[in-house]
Short mmCIF file of C-alpha atoms in Angstrom, two decimals:
data_model
loop_
_atom_site.label_atom_id
_atom_site.label_comp_id
_atom_site.label_asym_id
_atom_site.label_seq_id
_atom_site.Cartn_x
_atom_site.Cartn_y
_atom_site.Cartn_z
CA UNK J 1 -28.90 -6.90 74.44
CA UNK J 2 -27.88 -10.57 74.33
CA UNK J 3 -31.32 -11.68 75.41
CA UNK J 4 -32.93 -9.45 72.64
CA UNK J 5 -30.74 -11.06 70.04
CA UNK J 6 -31.51 -14.61 71.08
CA UNK J 7 -35.22 -13.92 71.43
CA UNK J 8 -35.55 -12.35 67.98
CA UNK J 9 -37.66 -14.61 65.77
CA UNK J 10 -35.30 -14.27 62.83
CA UNK J 11 -32.37 -15.38 64.92
CA UNK J 12 -34.32 -18.40 66.22
CA UNK J 13 -35.23 -19.31 62.63
CA UNK J 14 -31.54 -19.21 61.62
CA UNK J 15 -30.54 -21.24 64.64
CA UNK J 16 -33.20 -23.78 64.04
CA UNK J 17 -32.17 -24.45 60.33
CA UNK J 18 -31.02 -28.09 59.90
CA UNK J 19 -27.32 -28.50 59.34
CA UNK J 20 -25.79 -31.18 57.17
CA UNK J 21 -24.32 -33.73 59.59
CA UNK J 22 -20.68 -34.66 59.24
CA UNK J 23 -21.72 -38.28 58.60
CA UNK J 24 -23.88 -37.22 55.62
CA UNK J 25 -20.88 -35.49 54.19
CA UNK J 26 -18.79 -38.53 54.67
CA UNK J 27 -21.46 -40.75 53.06
CA UNK J 28 -21.47 -38.50 49.94
CA UNK J 29 -17.76 -38.68 49.64
CA UNK J 30 -17.84 -42.38 50.11
CA UNK J 31 -20.51 -42.75 47.45
CA UNK J 32 -18.42 -40.67 45.00
CA UNK J 33 -15.34 -42.75 45.58
CA UNK J 34 -17.43 -45.98 45.33
CA UNK J 35 -18.88 -44.90 41.94
CA UNK J 36 -15.70 -43.25 40.71
CA UNK J 37 -15.54 -45.45 37.63
CA UNK J 38 -18.95 -44.32 36.49
CA UNK J 39 -17.84 -40.66 36.94
CA UNK J 40 -14.72 -41.46 34.95
CA UNK J 41 -16.86 -42.70 32.07
CA UNK J 42 -18.79 -39.44 32.33
CA UNK J 43 -15.70 -37.40 32.25
CA UNK J 44 -14.98 -37.50 28.40
CA UNK J 45 -18.54 -36.30 27.63
CA UNK J 46 -18.23 -33.46 30.16
CA UNK J 47 -14.84 -32.49 28.76
CA UNK J 48 -16.26 -32.47 25.26
CA UNK J 49 -19.00 -30.02 26.14
CA UNK J 50 -16.70 -27.84 28.31
CA UNK J 51 -13.92 -27.56 25.76
CA UNK J 52 -15.99 -27.43 22.49
CA UNK J 53 -19.22 -25.83 23.67
CA UNK J 54 -18.75 -23.69 26.70
CA UNK J 55 -15.20 -22.27 26.55
CA UNK J 56 -15.69 -21.11 22.91
CA UNK J 57 -18.69 -19.04 24.10
CA UNK J 58 -16.18 -16.55 25.43
CA UNK J 59 -15.40 -15.65 21.76
CA UNK J 60 -18.86 -14.11 21.41
CA UNK J 61 -17.32 -10.95 22.77
CA UNK J 62 -16.10 -10.09 19.25
CA UNK J 63 -19.73 -9.57 18.23
CA UNK J 64 -19.44 -6.33 20.19
CA UNK J 65 -16.04 -5.29 18.73
CA UNK J 66 -14.48 -4.50 15.36
CA UNK J 67 -12.27 -7.51 15.86
CA UNK J 68 -8.93 -7.65 14.39
CA UNK J 69 -6.78 -10.81 14.50
CA UNK J 70 -3.63 -8.67 14.90
CA UNK J 71 -5.07 -6.70 17.86
CA UNK J 72 -6.76 -9.64 19.62
CA UNK J 73 -9.78 -9.73 21.97
CA UNK J 74 -8.44 -7.09 24.35
CA UNK J 75 -7.16 -4.41 22.10
CA UNK J 76 -9.86 -4.57 19.33
CA UNK J 77 -12.15 -1.54 19.18
CA UNK J 78 -15.46 -1.85 21.19
CA UNK J 79 -18.41 -0.84 19.06
CA UNK J 80 -21.34 -2.12 21.20
CA UNK J 81 -24.48 -3.05 19.19
CA UNK J 82 -23.21 -1.80 15.80
CA UNK J 83 -23.16 -5.22 14.19
CA UNK J 84 -26.57 -6.24 15.48
CA UNK J 85 -28.06 -3.13 13.98
CA UNK J 86 -26.45 -4.06 10.70
CA UNK J 87 -28.31 -7.31 10.74
CA UNK J 88 -31.59 -5.58 10.31
CA UNK J 89 -30.26 -3.03 7.91
CA UNK J 90 -28.64 -5.50 5.51
CA UNK J 91 -31.04 -6.67 2.75
CA UNK J 92 -29.04 -9.72 2.27
CA UNK J 93 -29.51 -10.74 5.89
CA UNK J 94 -33.28 -10.33 5.50
CA UNK J 95 -33.34 -12.62 2.44
CA UNK J 96 -31.05 -15.20 4.16
CA UNK J 97 -33.26 -15.19 7.26
CA UNK J 98 -36.35 -15.67 5.08
CA UNK J 99 -34.72 -18.67 3.28
CA UNK J 100 -33.78 -20.10 6.69
CA UNK J 101 -37.26 -19.82 8.16
CA UNK J 102 -39.00 -21.14 5.07
CA UNK J 103 -36.70 -24.17 4.78
CA UNK J 104 -37.10 -24.86 8.57
CA UNK J 105 -40.91 -24.64 8.25
CA UNK J 106 -40.82 -27.14 5.34
CA UNK J 107 -38.77 -29.53 7.38
CA UNK J 108 -41.07 -29.29 10.42
CA UNK J 109 -44.19 -29.72 8.32
CA UNK J 110 -43.00 -32.50 6.02
CA UNK J 111 -39.94 -34.23 7.65
CA UNK J 112 -40.94 -34.19 11.32
CA UNK J 113 -44.12 -36.22 10.94
CA UNK J 114 -42.48 -38.87 8.83
CA UNK J 115 -40.71 -40.27 11.86
CA UNK J 116 -44.02 -40.59 13.71
CA UNK J 117 -45.72 -42.27 10.81
CA UNK J 118 -42.75 -44.58 10.34
CA UNK J 119 -42.80 -45.57 14.05
CA UNK J 120 -46.48 -46.23 14.05
CA UNK J 121 -46.10 -48.44 10.94
CA UNK J 122 -43.22 -50.36 12.48
CA UNK J 123 -45.17 -50.78 15.67
CA UNK J 124 -47.97 -52.39 13.73
CA UNK J 125 -45.68 -55.05 12.18
CA UNK J 126 -46.21 -58.46 14.01
CA UNK J 127 -43.36 -60.40 12.47
CA UNK J 128 -40.40 -59.72 14.70
CA UNK J 129 -37.73 -60.76 12.18
CA UNK J 130 -39.28 -58.62 9.36
CA UNK J 131 -39.63 -55.77 11.71
CA UNK J 132 -36.01 -55.78 12.75
CA UNK J 133 -34.82 -55.97 9.05
CA UNK J 134 -37.00 -52.94 8.18
CA UNK J 135 -35.71 -51.04 11.13
CA UNK J 136 -32.06 -51.69 10.25
CA UNK J 137 -32.82 -50.56 6.59
CA UNK J 138 -34.42 -47.31 7.61
CA UNK J 139 -31.71 -46.55 10.24
CA UNK J 140 -28.78 -47.05 7.89
CA UNK J 141 -28.92 -43.73 6.04
CA UNK J 142 -28.30 -41.82 9.34
CA UNK J 143 -24.75 -43.14 9.48
CA UNK J 144 -23.88 -41.78 6.05
CA UNK J 145 -22.24 -38.37 5.93
CA UNK J 146 -23.87 -35.54 3.99
CA UNK J 147 -21.01 -35.71 1.49
CA UNK J 148 -22.11 -39.27 0.55
CA UNK J 149 -25.88 -38.38 0.55
CA UNK J 150 -25.37 -35.33 -1.66
CA UNK J 151 -23.12 -37.34 -3.96
CA UNK J 152 -25.72 -40.01 -4.35
CA UNK J 153 -28.42 -37.32 -5.02
CA UNK J 154 -26.11 -35.65 -7.65
CA UNK J 155 -25.53 -38.93 -9.48
CA UNK J 156 -29.24 -39.69 -9.57
CA UNK J 157 -30.49 -36.24 -10.47
CA UNK J 158 -27.86 -34.91 -12.96
CA UNK J 159 -28.85 -34.32 -16.56
CA UNK J 160 -27.92 -37.88 -17.62
CA UNK J 161 -28.86 -39.51 -14.36
CA UNK J 162 -31.28 -42.25 -13.54
CA UNK J 163 -34.30 -39.96 -12.99
CA UNK J 164 -33.85 -37.92 -16.26
CA UNK J 165 -33.09 -41.08 -18.13
CA UNK J 166 -36.32 -42.67 -16.91
CA UNK J 167 -38.41 -39.50 -17.75
CA UNK J 168 -36.90 -39.31 -21.17
CA UNK J 169 -37.24 -43.00 -22.15
CA UNK J 170 -40.71 -43.56 -20.62
CA UNK J 171 -42.44 -40.26 -21.01
CA UNK J 172 -40.31 -38.62 -23.65
CA UNK J 173 -39.62 -35.62 -21.38
CA UNK J 174 -36.60 -33.37 -21.79
CA UNK J 175 -33.97 -33.46 -18.96
CA UNK J 176 -34.82 -31.45 -15.96
CA UNK J 177 -32.15 -29.38 -14.22
CA UNK J 178 -32.92 -30.53 -10.71
CA UNK J 179 -29.60 -29.30 -9.30
CA UNK J 180 -29.62 -25.94 -11.02
CA UNK J 181 -33.28 -24.94 -10.96
CA UNK J 182 -33.95 -22.81 -7.86
CA UNK J 183 -37.56 -24.12 -7.58
CA UNK J 184 -36.23 -27.62 -6.96
CA UNK J 185 -33.62 -26.67 -4.25
CA UNK J 186 -35.75 -26.71 -1.19
CA UNK J 187 -37.92 -29.76 -2.05
CA UNK J 188 -34.62 -31.69 -2.61
CA UNK J 189 -33.24 -30.53 0.69
CA UNK J 190 -36.37 -31.69 2.48
CA UNK J 191 -36.45 -35.13 0.63
CA UNK J 192 -32.74 -35.69 1.52
CA UNK J 193 -33.47 -34.96 5.23
CA UNK J 194 -36.52 -37.34 5.17
CA UNK J 195 -34.41 -40.12 3.60
CA UNK J 196 -31.42 -39.65 5.87
CA UNK J 197 -32.95 -38.81 9.30
CA UNK J 198 -36.44 -40.14 9.51
CA UNK J 199 -35.47 -43.67 10.34
CA UNK J 200 -33.21 -42.61 13.13
CA UNK J 201 -35.93 -40.33 14.54
CA UNK J 202 -38.23 -43.37 14.93
CA UNK J 203 -36.11 -44.71 17.75
CA UNK J 204 -37.54 -42.30 20.40
CA UNK J 205 -41.15 -42.82 19.20
CA UNK J 206 -40.74 -46.66 19.23
CA UNK J 207 -39.41 -46.43 22.79
CA UNK J 208 -42.51 -44.37 23.73
CA UNK J 209 -44.78 -46.96 22.05
CA UNK J 210 -43.16 -49.87 23.95
CA UNK J 211 -44.55 -48.41 27.17
CA UNK J 212 -48.25 -48.70 26.09
CA UNK J 213 -49.99 -51.38 28.05
CA UNK J 214 -51.18 -54.34 25.80
CA UNK J 215 -54.39 -54.34 27.87
CA UNK J 216 -55.53 -51.13 26.19
CA UNK J 217 -55.32 -52.78 22.79
CA UNK J 218 -57.12 -55.77 24.11
CA UNK J 219 -59.88 -53.61 25.61
CA UNK J 220 -60.25 -52.00 22.18
CA UNK J 221 -60.52 -55.39 20.44
CA UNK J 222 -63.33 -56.30 22.97
CA UNK J 223 -65.11 -53.02 21.98
CA UNK J 224 -64.80 -53.83 18.28
CA UNK J 225 -62.38 -51.11 17.37
CA UNK J 226 -60.40 -51.64 14.12
CA UNK J 227 -56.64 -50.93 13.61
CA UNK J 228 -57.22 -47.21 12.61
CA UNK J 229 -59.40 -46.62 15.69
CA UNK J 230 -56.73 -48.13 17.92
CA UNK J 231 -54.01 -45.94 16.38
CA UNK J 232 -56.16 -42.87 16.72
CA UNK J 233 -57.37 -43.40 20.22
CA UNK J 234 -54.50 -45.28 21.94
CA UNK J 235 -51.20 -44.96 19.93
CA UNK J 236 -51.28 -41.27 19.08
CA UNK J 237 -52.38 -40.03 22.60
CA UNK J 238 -49.53 -42.15 24.04
CA UNK J 239 -47.03 -40.30 21.72
CA UNK J 240 -48.45 -36.85 22.42
CA UNK J 241 -45.94 -35.83 25.19
CA UNK J 242 -42.96 -37.15 23.27
CA UNK J 243 -44.08 -35.34 20.06
CA UNK J 244 -44.53 -32.02 22.00
CA UNK J 245 -41.06 -32.33 23.73
CA UNK J 246 -39.39 -33.10 20.39
CA UNK J 247 -41.17 -30.32 18.66
CA UNK J 248 -40.14 -27.83 21.32
CA UNK J 249 -36.55 -28.90 21.00
CA UNK J 250 -36.88 -28.63 17.18
CA UNK J 251 -38.14 -25.11 17.48
CA UNK J 252 -34.90 -24.25 19.39
CA UNK J 253 -32.95 -25.02 16.20
CA UNK J 254 -35.44 -23.40 13.84
CA UNK J 255 -32.60 -21.15 12.46
CA UNK J 256 -30.15 -24.10 12.22
CA UNK J 257 -31.04 -26.01 9.08
CA UNK J 258 -27.69 -27.59 8.61
CA UNK J 259 -24.45 -26.16 7.11
CA UNK J 260 -22.93 -29.31 5.30
CA UNK J 261 -25.97 -30.27 3.31
CA UNK J 262 -26.87 -26.72 2.26
CA UNK J 263 -23.23 -25.79 1.38
CA UNK J 264 -22.78 -28.97 -0.68
CA UNK J 265 -26.07 -28.48 -2.56
CA UNK J 266 -25.54 -24.82 -3.35
CA UNK J 267 -24.66 -23.70 -6.85
CA UNK J 268 -24.43 -20.25 -8.30
CA UNK J 269 -27.93 -20.81 -9.85
CA UNK J 270 -29.49 -21.60 -6.46
CA UNK J 271 -27.70 -19.21 -4.25
CA UNK J 272 -30.70 -16.76 -4.18
CA UNK J 273 -33.02 -19.32 -2.57
CA UNK J 274 -30.47 -21.62 -0.94
CA UNK J 275 -28.32 -19.32 1.01
CA UNK J 276 -29.25 -19.73 4.76
CA UNK J 277 -27.84 -18.21 7.88
CA UNK J 278 -25.32 -21.09 8.43
CA UNK J 279 -23.78 -20.62 4.97
CA UNK J 280 -24.12 -16.88 5.11
CA UNK J 281 -22.09 -16.79 8.34
CA UNK J 282 -19.45 -18.98 6.62
CA UNK J 283 -19.21 -16.80 3.51
CA UNK J 284 -19.24 -13.61 5.52
CA UNK J 285 -17.08 -14.68 8.43
CA UNK J 286 -14.50 -16.95 6.84
CA UNK J 287 -14.28 -15.93 3.18
CA UNK J 288 -14.70 -12.14 3.80
CA UNK J 289 -13.01 -12.19 7.21
CA UNK J 290 -15.91 -10.13 8.74
CA UNK J 291 -15.64 -12.17 12.01
CA UNK J 292 -17.57 -9.72 14.19
CA UNK J 293 -20.59 -9.45 11.97
CA UNK J 294 -20.70 -13.26 11.45
CA UNK J 295 -20.52 -13.80 15.27
CA UNK J 296 -23.28 -11.29 15.79
CA UNK J 297 -25.43 -13.25 13.33
CA UNK J 298 -24.67 -16.47 15.06
CA UNK J 299 -25.49 -14.95 18.59
CA UNK J 300 -28.72 -13.61 17.20
CA UNK J 301 -29.66 -17.07 15.90
CA UNK J 302 -28.92 -18.54 19.32
CA UNK J 303 -30.97 -15.95 21.05
CA UNK J 304 -33.97 -16.58 18.85
CA UNK J 305 -33.73 -20.31 19.41
CA UNK J 306 -33.63 -19.73 23.21
CA UNK J 307 -36.73 -17.55 23.08
CA UNK J 308 -38.63 -20.09 20.87
CA UNK J 309 -37.86 -22.84 23.37
CA UNK J 310 -39.03 -20.80 26.37
CA UNK J 311 -42.20 -19.63 24.59
CA UNK J 312 -43.04 -23.02 23.19
CA UNK J 313 -42.46 -24.68 26.69
CA UNK J 314 -44.71 -22.22 28.37
CA UNK J 315 -47.42 -22.70 25.81
CA UNK J 316 -47.12 -26.51 26.20
CA UNK J 317 -47.53 -26.24 30.02
CA UNK J 318 -50.52 -23.85 29.46
CA UNK J 319 -52.27 -26.66 27.66
CA UNK J 320 -51.52 -29.25 30.32
CA UNK J 321 -48.37 -30.88 28.96
CA UNK J 322 -45.11 -31.31 30.93
CA UNK J 323 -42.80 -29.51 28.46
CA UNK J 324 -39.07 -29.74 28.50
CA UNK J 325 -38.45 -28.27 31.94
#
């Protein structure tokens, strides 16, 4: 019986598997100890994600309960998929979902390419000092909070603001209610995003452009290519993989168009077109104390984002790109 066990091919395979030597384990421990200060620097970032990102995920359980703050997580009534069914039955949710998708589509179509165009334009600047000054100017709005940005927009666009004063004095036009007219809400949101975030988005594209070999441009000069030809045949192909990765990541947050900006820009006149999932969850969950339904909407939003990332990543790989993973 002993001979049969030792001669069995499966047993031989298990016996022949390489084992991690003791010396290798000691080397790993020694390396961890040697680089302990680097891991200490990493610790605050890990703690941030663990405490504020992963531990709160346990609270998603209330999406399947009729949660009561007095009864707590354990004793609240379990209702299964009730709140998820309500998402598709509530007409307000359908309208809010449409507003979110439409606004996200506008941001992808109009705001996302601006960073690419800006990076290409900065890459074409030959004067180093002038280039650094322009970079600093376009980066600065990123460091302003949305409260400041919306405050600036309100001052400029109000009935007696700079824009309406200019239109009235120069063209004799009546004051336009930019902040109250629903038709202006989404264009203003997109313009604010472009002004605030486009400069910051150029950092990644400029880093990708710095990896292009100068010999490619020199060879294009020899072939007689002008600047537009070099951008089309050298610069844009070099940015392709970066654009695809960032676009995939952007699709993951397609239902996340930003709470602060939307909430600050909302007025009773623009609520019909401006109320998105983020603000809807706030109004429904905090103001109306419907925590379970608001959590179900948030979980639904995260699930859609995950599916879009996986689908877009597979599609990118199908066309020969690397994708995110």
